[in-house]
Amino acid sequence: GAGVSQTPSNKVTEKGKYVELRCDPISGHTALYWYRQSLGQGPEFLIYFQGTGAADDSGLPNDRFFAVRPEGSVSTLKIQRTERGDSAVYLCASSLEGDAEAFFGQGTRLTVV
Amino acid sequence: SQQGEEDPQALSIQEGENATMNCSYKTSINNLQWYRQNSGRGLVHLILIRSNEREKHSGRLRVTLDTSKKSSSLLITASRAADTASYFCATDHKIIFGKGTRLHILP
């Protein structure tokens, strides 16, 4: 596609539920990143994929968060047993390689009620 | 922890003036990038400077990098209302951002 696509754009879920957020990177981009951003803060790094493998998952806050990229393209961020503190905009970005400019999607606004 | 820290946290200037913001980082880097985020969600890449470069220009943007001081500056010349946004620096493949500088251009 022309840019990084994230779906859904908005997600409201109840506390304790499971959610999946999807990211379609730019075709051919090997690097993919997930961030979350709370109001008034900068993006907080979650995880970085190089191809299919998670090259760095040090930003995942706890074991309720998990991300996959099975075919080296689309990625899914999975959050189990959601908590109100998980409410944020989740951003995905991709780059041609790990050491290049990144292109961001518009994000998924997750609200846990 | 965040790798980059921008300074100042907020900046208001008159349209037409130049705006300068700074970024400091903590560890060795391969490159440093600057991004802009408007009130919406999307972040837009502005410029990338590699560790072996000291200065780079792109249109009204000028970026400097001092690896000995682990710092970078972004200069926006002849500011416009459309430059009102938050600006973030980021380092290397993890693209770890600081809290950003909120720039407000006054008409």
XYZ file of C-alpha atoms in Angstrom:
220
model
C 0.000 0.000 0.000
C 0.889 3.650 -0.155
C 1.471 4.019 3.562
C 1.345 2.239 6.890
C -2.190 1.173 7.666
C -3.497 0.474 11.144
C -6.824 -1.069 12.003
C -9.064 -0.393 13.721
C -8.639 3.358 14.043
C -10.564 3.294 17.296
C -11.257 0.473 19.718
C -13.303 0.588 22.886
C -13.128 -2.472 25.068
C -14.106 -3.489 28.543
C -11.550 -4.019 31.267
C -10.342 -7.607 31.249
C -11.036 -8.242 27.585
C -8.534 -9.290 24.918
C -7.751 -7.012 21.969
C -5.775 -7.282 18.755
C -4.407 -4.307 16.880
C -3.250 -4.725 13.312
C -0.504 -3.010 11.353
C 0.047 -3.250 7.601
C 3.487 -1.826 6.848
C 4.675 -0.364 3.583
C 5.384 -3.168 1.148
C 9.005 -4.235 1.229
C 9.818 -2.654 4.572
C 11.710 -5.148 6.691
C 11.643 -3.191 9.937
C 8.449 -2.674 11.913
C 7.955 -0.866 15.206
C 5.159 -0.588 17.734
C 4.756 2.338 20.131
C 2.099 3.646 22.416
C 1.483 7.270 23.173
C -0.420 8.742 26.046
C -1.757 12.278 25.964
C 1.000 14.876 26.219
C 3.778 12.317 26.044
C 6.130 11.175 23.345
C 5.754 7.763 21.760
C 6.891 4.969 24.053
C 8.769 2.177 22.316
C 7.211 -1.270 22.675
C 8.792 -3.670 20.198
C 10.869 -3.754 17.017
C 10.738 -6.456 14.342
C 13.381 -7.116 11.745
C 11.670 -9.450 9.321
C 9.678 -12.056 11.205
C 11.628 -11.923 14.421
C 11.369 -9.544 17.329
C 14.786 -7.908 17.387
C 13.976 -5.982 20.524
C 10.924 -6.436 22.739
C 12.337 -4.629 25.742
C 9.587 -2.022 25.679
C 6.686 -4.391 26.242
C 5.413 -3.390 29.690
C 4.440 -6.859 30.909
C 3.450 -10.314 29.757
C -0.062 -9.189 28.862
C 1.420 -7.618 25.757
C 2.563 -9.722 22.830
C 3.214 -9.008 19.170
C 3.716 -11.191 16.139
C 4.785 -10.767 12.554
C 4.599 -14.299 11.168
C 5.306 -13.614 7.513
C 7.484 -10.556 7.891
C 4.789 -8.176 6.744
C 1.578 -7.626 8.719
C 1.977 -7.422 12.466
C -0.543 -7.861 15.257
C -0.185 -6.415 18.733
C -2.123 -8.472 21.248
C -3.147 -7.289 24.686
C -4.652 -9.712 27.164
C -6.740 -8.859 30.224
C -6.826 -5.191 29.304
C -6.598 -2.592 32.042
C -7.722 1.042 32.044
C -4.068 2.068 32.076
C -3.637 0.449 28.657
C -5.744 3.235 27.137
C -3.545 5.095 24.664
C -2.895 5.577 20.973
C -0.933 2.624 19.628
C 1.319 3.587 16.747
C 2.981 1.392 14.189
C 5.845 2.384 11.918
C 7.903 0.678 9.264
C 11.179 1.388 7.544
C 13.028 -0.078 4.627
C 15.664 -1.337 6.952
C 16.484 -0.907 10.603
C 18.664 2.116 10.121
C 16.437 4.304 7.979
C 13.616 6.797 8.318
C 10.405 5.359 9.632
C 6.928 5.952 8.285
C 4.104 6.002 10.775
C 0.512 4.923 10.578
C -2.285 7.029 12.012
C -2.548 4.854 15.056
C -5.254 2.950 16.889
C -6.882 4.756 19.784
C -7.568 2.121 22.432
C -9.955 2.985 25.228
C -10.441 0.529 28.046
C -13.586 1.204 30.059
C 13.772 4.600 29.755
C 13.674 7.234 27.078
C 16.829 7.706 25.052
C 16.201 11.202 23.743
C 15.288 14.353 25.593
C 14.185 17.506 23.802
C 14.709 21.028 25.074
C 12.820 23.274 25.521
C 9.605 21.464 26.341
C 7.582 24.341 24.919
C 8.426 27.267 22.644
C 6.290 30.145 21.353
C 7.637 32.475 18.662
C 6.304 34.974 16.161
C 5.692 33.904 12.603
C 8.764 34.551 10.515
C 11.201 34.062 13.360
C 13.562 31.123 13.650
C 12.930 28.306 16.081
C 15.655 26.217 17.635
C 15.149 23.094 19.680
C 17.670 20.710 21.137
C 17.914 17.030 21.837
C 20.262 15.109 24.073
C 20.733 11.379 24.106
C 22.493 8.891 26.297
C 24.293 6.208 24.336
C 26.278 5.811 21.125
C 24.180 6.096 18.003
C 24.265 5.328 14.303
C 21.821 8.041 13.376
C 19.451 10.600 14.838
C 16.106 11.543 13.381
C 13.680 14.392 13.925
C 9.920 13.954 13.633
C 6.961 16.302 13.762
C 3.551 15.494 15.170
C 0.575 17.750 14.623
C -2.483 17.678 16.855
C -3.597 14.545 15.058
C -1.903 11.240 15.524
C 0.507 10.936 12.654
C 4.221 11.454 13.048
C 6.067 12.772 10.037
C 9.733 12.148 9.454
C 11.623 15.410 8.910
C 15.299 14.595 8.604
C 17.871 11.927 9.420
C 21.479 12.684 10.269
C 24.080 9.953 10.545
C 26.706 9.777 13.241
C 29.490 10.685 10.796
C 27.659 13.848 9.712
C 27.803 17.145 11.568
C 25.190 19.190 9.752
C 22.366 18.589 7.334
C 19.865 20.817 5.571
C 16.440 20.167 4.136
C 14.469 23.175 2.948
C 13.907 25.438 5.972
C 15.325 22.819 8.320
C 18.875 22.650 9.556
C 20.048 19.878 11.841
C 23.368 19.648 13.632
C 24.826 16.700 15.469
C 27.575 16.738 18.083
C 28.411 13.170 18.997
C 30.988 14.251 21.572
C 28.252 16.068 23.504
C 25.582 13.533 22.538
C 23.336 16.326 21.356
C 21.530 17.560 18.269
C 19.716 20.741 17.357
C 16.910 21.426 14.918
C 16.591 24.913 13.457
C 13.456 25.925 11.589
C 13.979 29.169 9.709
C 11.281 31.660 8.725
C 8.657 29.857 10.773
C 5.083 29.530 9.545
C 1.806 28.865 11.309
C 1.857 25.367 9.830
C 5.036 24.630 11.808
C 2.968 24.598 15.007
C 3.408 21.035 16.236
C 5.341 18.843 18.637
C 8.833 17.883 17.596
C 10.626 14.740 18.666
C 14.109 13.394 18.227
C 14.853 9.723 17.976
C 17.960 7.572 17.789
C 18.774 4.455 15.815
C 16.563 1.560 14.950
C 14.652 1.580 18.179
C 13.518 5.120 17.444
C 13.183 5.954 21.092
C 11.626 9.334 21.553
C 11.890 11.952 24.233
C 8.868 13.918 25.401
C 9.144 16.396 22.571
C 9.193 20.152 22.134
C 5.800 21.796 21.632
C 6.296 24.628 19.160
C 3.631 27.292 18.801
C 3.896 29.889 16.031
C 2.085 33.125 16.858
C 0.488 35.048 13.964
